[in-house]
PDB file of C-alpha atoms in Angstrom:
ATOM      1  CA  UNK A 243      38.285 -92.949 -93.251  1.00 92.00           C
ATOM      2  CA  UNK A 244      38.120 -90.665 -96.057  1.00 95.00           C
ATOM      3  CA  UNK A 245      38.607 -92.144 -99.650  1.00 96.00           C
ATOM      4  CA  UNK A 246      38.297 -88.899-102.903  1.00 95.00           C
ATOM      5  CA  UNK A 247      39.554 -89.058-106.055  1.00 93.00           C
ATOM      6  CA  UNK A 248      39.147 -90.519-109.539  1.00 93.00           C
ATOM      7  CA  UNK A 249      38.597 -94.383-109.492  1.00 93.00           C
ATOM      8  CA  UNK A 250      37.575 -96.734-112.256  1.00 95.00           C
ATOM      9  CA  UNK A 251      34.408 -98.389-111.065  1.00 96.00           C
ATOM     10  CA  UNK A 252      36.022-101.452-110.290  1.00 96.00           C
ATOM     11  CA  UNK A 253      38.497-100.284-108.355  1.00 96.00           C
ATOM     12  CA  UNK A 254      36.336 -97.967-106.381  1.00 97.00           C
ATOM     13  CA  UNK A 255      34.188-101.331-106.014  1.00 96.00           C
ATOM     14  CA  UNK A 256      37.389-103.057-104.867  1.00 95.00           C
ATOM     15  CA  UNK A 257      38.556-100.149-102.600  1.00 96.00           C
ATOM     16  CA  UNK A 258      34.922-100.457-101.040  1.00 96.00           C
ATOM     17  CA  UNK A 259      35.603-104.288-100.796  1.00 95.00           C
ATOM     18  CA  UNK A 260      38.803-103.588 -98.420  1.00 94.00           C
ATOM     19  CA  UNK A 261      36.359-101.923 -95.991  1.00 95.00           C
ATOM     20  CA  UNK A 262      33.184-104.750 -95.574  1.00 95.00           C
ATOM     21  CA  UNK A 263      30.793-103.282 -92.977  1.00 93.00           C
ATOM     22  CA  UNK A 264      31.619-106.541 -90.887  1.00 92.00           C
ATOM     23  CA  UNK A 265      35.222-105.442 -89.856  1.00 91.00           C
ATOM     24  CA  UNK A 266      33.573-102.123 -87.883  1.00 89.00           C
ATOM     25  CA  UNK A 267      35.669 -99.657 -89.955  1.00 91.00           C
ATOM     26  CA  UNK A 268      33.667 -96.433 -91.549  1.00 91.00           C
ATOM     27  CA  UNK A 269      34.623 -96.006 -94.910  1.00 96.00           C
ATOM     28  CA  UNK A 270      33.129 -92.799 -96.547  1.00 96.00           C
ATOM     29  CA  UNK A 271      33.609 -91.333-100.149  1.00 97.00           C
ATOM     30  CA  UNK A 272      33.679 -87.818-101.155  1.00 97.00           C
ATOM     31  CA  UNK A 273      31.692 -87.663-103.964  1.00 97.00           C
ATOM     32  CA  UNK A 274      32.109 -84.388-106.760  1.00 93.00           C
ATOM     33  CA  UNK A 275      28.845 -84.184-108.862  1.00 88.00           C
ATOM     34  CA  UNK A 276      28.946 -81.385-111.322  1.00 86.00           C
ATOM     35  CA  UNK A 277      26.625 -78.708-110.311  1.00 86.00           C
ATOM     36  CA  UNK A 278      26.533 -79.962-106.861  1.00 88.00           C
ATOM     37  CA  UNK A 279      29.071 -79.395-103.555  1.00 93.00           C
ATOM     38  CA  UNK A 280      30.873 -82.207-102.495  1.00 95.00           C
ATOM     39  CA  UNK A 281      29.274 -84.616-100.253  1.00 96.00           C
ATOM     40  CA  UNK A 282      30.803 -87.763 -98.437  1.00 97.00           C
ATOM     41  CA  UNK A 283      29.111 -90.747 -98.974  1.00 97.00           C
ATOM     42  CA  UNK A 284      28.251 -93.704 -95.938  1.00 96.00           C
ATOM     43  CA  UNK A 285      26.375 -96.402 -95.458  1.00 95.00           C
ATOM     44  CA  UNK A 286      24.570 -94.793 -93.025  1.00 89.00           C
ATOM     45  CA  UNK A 287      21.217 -93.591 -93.345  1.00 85.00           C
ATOM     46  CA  UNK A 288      18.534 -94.095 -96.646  1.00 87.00           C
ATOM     47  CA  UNK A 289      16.388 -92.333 -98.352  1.00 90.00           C
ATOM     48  CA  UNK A 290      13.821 -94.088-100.433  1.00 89.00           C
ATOM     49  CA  UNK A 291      14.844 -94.075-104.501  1.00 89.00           C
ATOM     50  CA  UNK A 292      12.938 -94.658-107.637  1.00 90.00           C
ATOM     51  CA  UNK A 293      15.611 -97.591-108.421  1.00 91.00           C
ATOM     52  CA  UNK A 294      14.582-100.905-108.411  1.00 93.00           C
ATOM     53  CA  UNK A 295      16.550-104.261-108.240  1.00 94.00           C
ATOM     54  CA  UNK A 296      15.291-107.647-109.318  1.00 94.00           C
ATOM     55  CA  UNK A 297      15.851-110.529-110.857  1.00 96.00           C
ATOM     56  CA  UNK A 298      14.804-113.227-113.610  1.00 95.00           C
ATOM     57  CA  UNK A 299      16.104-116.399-114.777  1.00 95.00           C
ATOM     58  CA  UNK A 300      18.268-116.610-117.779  1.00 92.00           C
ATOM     59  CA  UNK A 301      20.181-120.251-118.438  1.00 93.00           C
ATOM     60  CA  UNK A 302      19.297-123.533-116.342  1.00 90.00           C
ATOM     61  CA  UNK A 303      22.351-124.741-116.992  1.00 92.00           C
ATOM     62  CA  UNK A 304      24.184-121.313-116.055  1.00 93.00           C
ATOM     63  CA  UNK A 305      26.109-121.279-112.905  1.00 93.00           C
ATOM     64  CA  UNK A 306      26.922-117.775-112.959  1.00 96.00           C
ATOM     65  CA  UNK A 307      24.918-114.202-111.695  1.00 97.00           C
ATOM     66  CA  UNK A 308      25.315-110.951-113.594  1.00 98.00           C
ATOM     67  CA  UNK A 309      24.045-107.999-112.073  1.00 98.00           C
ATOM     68  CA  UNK A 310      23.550-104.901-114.163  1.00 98.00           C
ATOM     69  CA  UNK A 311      23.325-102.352-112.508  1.00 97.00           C
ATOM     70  CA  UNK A 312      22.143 -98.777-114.401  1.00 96.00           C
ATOM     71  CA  UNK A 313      22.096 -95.005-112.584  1.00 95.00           C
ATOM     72  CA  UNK A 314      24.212 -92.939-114.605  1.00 93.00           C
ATOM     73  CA  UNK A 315      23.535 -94.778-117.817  1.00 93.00           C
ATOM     74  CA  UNK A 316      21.982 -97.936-119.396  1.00 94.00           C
ATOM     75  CA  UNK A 317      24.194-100.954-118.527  1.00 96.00           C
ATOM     76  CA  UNK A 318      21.904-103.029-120.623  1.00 95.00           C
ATOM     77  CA  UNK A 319      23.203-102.493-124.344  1.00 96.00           C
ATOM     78  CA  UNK A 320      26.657-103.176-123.601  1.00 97.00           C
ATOM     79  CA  UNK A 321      26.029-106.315-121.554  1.00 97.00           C
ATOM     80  CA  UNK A 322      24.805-107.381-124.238  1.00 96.00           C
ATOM     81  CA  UNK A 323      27.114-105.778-126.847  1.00 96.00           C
ATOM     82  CA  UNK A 324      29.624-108.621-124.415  1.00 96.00           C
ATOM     83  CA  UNK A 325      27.814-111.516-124.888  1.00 93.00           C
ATOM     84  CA  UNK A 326      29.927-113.599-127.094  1.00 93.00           C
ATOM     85  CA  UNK A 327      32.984-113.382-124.283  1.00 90.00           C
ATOM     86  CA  UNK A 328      30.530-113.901-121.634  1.00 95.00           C
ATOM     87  CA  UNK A 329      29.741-117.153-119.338  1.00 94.00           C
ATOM     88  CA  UNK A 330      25.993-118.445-119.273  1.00 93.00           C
ATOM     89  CA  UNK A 331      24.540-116.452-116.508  1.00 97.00           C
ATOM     90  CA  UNK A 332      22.156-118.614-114.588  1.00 96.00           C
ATOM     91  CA  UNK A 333      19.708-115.886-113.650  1.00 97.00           C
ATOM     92  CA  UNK A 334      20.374-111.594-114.423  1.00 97.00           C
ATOM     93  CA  UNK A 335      19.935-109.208-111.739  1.00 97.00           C
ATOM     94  CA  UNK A 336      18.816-105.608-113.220  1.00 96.00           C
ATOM     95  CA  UNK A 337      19.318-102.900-111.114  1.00 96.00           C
ATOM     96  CA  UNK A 338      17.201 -99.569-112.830  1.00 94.00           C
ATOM     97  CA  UNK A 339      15.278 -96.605-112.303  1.00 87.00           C
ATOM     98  CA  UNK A 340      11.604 -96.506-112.719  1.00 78.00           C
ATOM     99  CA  UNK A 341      12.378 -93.849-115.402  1.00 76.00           C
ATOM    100  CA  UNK A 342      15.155 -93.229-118.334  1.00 71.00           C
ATOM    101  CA  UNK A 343      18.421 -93.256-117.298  1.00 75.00           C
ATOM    102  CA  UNK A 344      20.837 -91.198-115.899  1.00 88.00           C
ATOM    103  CA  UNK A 345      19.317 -90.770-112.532  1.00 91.00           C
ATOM    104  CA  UNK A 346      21.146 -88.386-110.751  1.00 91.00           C
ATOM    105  CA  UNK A 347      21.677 -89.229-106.766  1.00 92.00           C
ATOM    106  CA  UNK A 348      21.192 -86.509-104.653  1.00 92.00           C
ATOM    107  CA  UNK A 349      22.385 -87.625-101.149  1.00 94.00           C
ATOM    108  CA  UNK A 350      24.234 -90.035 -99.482  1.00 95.00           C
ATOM    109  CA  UNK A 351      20.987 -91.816 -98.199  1.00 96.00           C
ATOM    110  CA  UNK A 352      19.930 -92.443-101.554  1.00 95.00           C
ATOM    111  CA  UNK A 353      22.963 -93.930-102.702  1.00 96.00           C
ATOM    112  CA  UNK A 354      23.370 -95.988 -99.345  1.00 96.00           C
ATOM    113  CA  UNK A 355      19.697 -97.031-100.594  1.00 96.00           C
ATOM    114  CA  UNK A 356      20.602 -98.193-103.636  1.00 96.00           C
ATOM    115  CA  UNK A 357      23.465-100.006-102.845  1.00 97.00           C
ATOM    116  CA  UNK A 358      21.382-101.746-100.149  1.00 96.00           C
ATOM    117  CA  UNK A 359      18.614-102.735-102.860  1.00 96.00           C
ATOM    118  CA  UNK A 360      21.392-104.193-105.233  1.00 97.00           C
ATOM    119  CA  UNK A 361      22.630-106.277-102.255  1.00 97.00           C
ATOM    120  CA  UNK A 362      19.478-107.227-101.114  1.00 96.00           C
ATOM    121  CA  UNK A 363      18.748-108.652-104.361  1.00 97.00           C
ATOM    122  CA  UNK A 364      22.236-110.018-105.374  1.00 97.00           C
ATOM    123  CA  UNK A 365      21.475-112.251-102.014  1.00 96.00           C
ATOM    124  CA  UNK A 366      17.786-113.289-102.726  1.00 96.00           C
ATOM    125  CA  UNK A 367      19.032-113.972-106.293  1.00 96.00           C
ATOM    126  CA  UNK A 368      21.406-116.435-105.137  1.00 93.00           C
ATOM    127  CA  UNK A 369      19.141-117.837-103.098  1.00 93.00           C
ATOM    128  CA  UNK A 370      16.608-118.469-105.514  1.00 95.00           C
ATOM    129  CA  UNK A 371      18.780-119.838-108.355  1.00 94.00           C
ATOM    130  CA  UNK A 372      20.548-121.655-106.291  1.00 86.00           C
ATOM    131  CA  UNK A 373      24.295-122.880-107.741  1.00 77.00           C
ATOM    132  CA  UNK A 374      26.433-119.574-108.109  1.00 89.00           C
ATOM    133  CA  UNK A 375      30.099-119.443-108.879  1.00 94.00           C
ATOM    134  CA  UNK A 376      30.528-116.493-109.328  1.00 96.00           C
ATOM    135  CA  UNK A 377      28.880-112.948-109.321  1.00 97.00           C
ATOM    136  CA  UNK A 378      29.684-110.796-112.838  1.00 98.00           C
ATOM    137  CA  UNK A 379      29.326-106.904-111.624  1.00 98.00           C
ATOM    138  CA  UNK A 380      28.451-104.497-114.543  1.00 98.00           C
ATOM    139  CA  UNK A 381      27.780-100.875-114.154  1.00 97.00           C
ATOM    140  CA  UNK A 382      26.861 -97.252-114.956  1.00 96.00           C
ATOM    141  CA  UNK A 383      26.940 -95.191-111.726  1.00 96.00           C
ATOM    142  CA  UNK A 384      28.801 -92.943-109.489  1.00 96.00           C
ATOM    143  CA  UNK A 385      32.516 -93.679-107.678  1.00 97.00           C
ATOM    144  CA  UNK A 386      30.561 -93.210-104.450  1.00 97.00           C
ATOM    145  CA  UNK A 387      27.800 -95.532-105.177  1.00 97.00           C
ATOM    146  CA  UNK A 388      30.444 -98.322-106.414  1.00 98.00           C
ATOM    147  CA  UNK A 389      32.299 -97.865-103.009  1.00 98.00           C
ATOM    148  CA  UNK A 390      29.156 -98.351-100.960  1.00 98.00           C
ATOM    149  CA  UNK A 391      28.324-101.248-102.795  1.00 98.00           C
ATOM    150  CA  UNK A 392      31.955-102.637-102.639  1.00 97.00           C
ATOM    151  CA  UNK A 393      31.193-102.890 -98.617  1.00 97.00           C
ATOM    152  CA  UNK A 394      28.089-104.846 -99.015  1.00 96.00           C
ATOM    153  CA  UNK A 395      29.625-107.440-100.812  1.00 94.00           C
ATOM    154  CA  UNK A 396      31.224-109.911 -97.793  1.00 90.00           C
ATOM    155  CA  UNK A 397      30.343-113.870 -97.790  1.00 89.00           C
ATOM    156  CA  UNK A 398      29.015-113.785-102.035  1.00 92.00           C
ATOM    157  CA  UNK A 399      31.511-115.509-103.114  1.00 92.00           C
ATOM    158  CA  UNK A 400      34.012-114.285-106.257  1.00 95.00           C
ATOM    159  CA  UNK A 401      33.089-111.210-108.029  1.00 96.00           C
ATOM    160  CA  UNK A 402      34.316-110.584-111.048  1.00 97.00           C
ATOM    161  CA  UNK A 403      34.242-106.679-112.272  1.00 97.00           C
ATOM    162  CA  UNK A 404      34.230-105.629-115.439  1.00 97.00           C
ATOM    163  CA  UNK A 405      35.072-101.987-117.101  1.00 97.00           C
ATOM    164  CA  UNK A 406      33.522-100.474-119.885  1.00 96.00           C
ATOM    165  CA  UNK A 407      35.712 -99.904-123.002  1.00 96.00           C
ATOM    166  CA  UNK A 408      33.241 -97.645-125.141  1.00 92.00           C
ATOM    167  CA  UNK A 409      35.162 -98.206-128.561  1.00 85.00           C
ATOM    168  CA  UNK A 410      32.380 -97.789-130.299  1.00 90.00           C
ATOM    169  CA  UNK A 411      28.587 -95.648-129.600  1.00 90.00           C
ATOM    170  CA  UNK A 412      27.837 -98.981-127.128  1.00 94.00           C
ATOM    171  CA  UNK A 413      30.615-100.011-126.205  1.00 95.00           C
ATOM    172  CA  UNK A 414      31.771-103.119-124.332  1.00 96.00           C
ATOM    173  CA  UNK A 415      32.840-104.856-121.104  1.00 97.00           C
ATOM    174  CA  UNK A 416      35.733-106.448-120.104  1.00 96.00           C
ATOM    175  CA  UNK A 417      36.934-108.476-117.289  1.00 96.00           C
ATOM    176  CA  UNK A 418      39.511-106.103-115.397  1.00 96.00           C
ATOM    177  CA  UNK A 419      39.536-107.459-111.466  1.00 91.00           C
ATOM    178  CA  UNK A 420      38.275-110.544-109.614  1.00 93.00           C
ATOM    179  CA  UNK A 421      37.796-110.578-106.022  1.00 84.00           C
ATOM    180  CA  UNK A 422      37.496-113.256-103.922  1.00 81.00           C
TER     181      UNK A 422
END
């Protein structure tokens, strides 16, 4: 299958969601970059990536996981802009380039990379900090990338997705879907 168009992030992280890689369906995305010809998008293949994903601790007595994740832009300010209608998060998972943001993606093995990385770490996360009701998703990146990530997500539980609203030169986020 063939998905194109335009997609809030958390839908396109929903729409990837409908497709896990456990139920043997290919799910592709045909991603438009400006300056760039369309390309279709799979988890198949990688391509190493100056992004890293890890996490730290935040609140003992959190029993929540927010992952950040930042390609296109800095996730960071706004999270935090959010705060104040936020849940204690138990532990933060930061998802980043090695340099300043945007980082462009130039392939579909790079963002298949990625999205792997962020998984791998949402999982080790949860391991780690043990007690985790739900996963809070929060991002700057690319339709395609949110898709491929959407996939990854089977057997973590709820994830809530949030949009940002930039009403101001930060912005903030707000819950818009929760999957379960």
């Amino acid at each position: 299958i063939e998905a194109y168009g335009q997609l809030a992030l958390p839908a396109a992280v929903a729409l990837g969601a409908a497709f896990p890689t456990t139920s043997g369906l290919q799910l592709g995305w045909r991603q438009e970059t400006v300056g760039k010809p369309t390309q279709l998008w799979q988890l198949s293949g990688t391509k190493d990536t100056p992004i890293t994903a890890q996490a730290r601790a935040l609140h003992t007595d959190g029993e929540e996981l927010a992952v950040l994740v930042s390609i296109t832009g800095n996730a960071e300010p706004a999270f935090v802009a959010s705060q104040a209608g936020l849940p204690k998060f138990r532990a933060i998972v930061s998802a980043q380039t090695e340099k300043a943001t945007p980082y462009l993606i130039q392939s579909s093995e790079e963002a298949a990379e990625i999205a792997l990385k962020v998984n791998t770490a949402i999982r080790a996360a949860r391991d780690k900090f043990g007690k985790c009701n739900a996963i809070h998703l929060f991002m700057t990146a690319p339709a395609g990338f949110a898709v491929l990530l959407g996939r990854l997500l089977n057997s973590l539980g709820p994830i809530q997705l949030y949009e940002h609203i930039p009403h101001d030169t930060v912005g903030r986020y707000v819950p818009v879907v929760r999957h379960n």
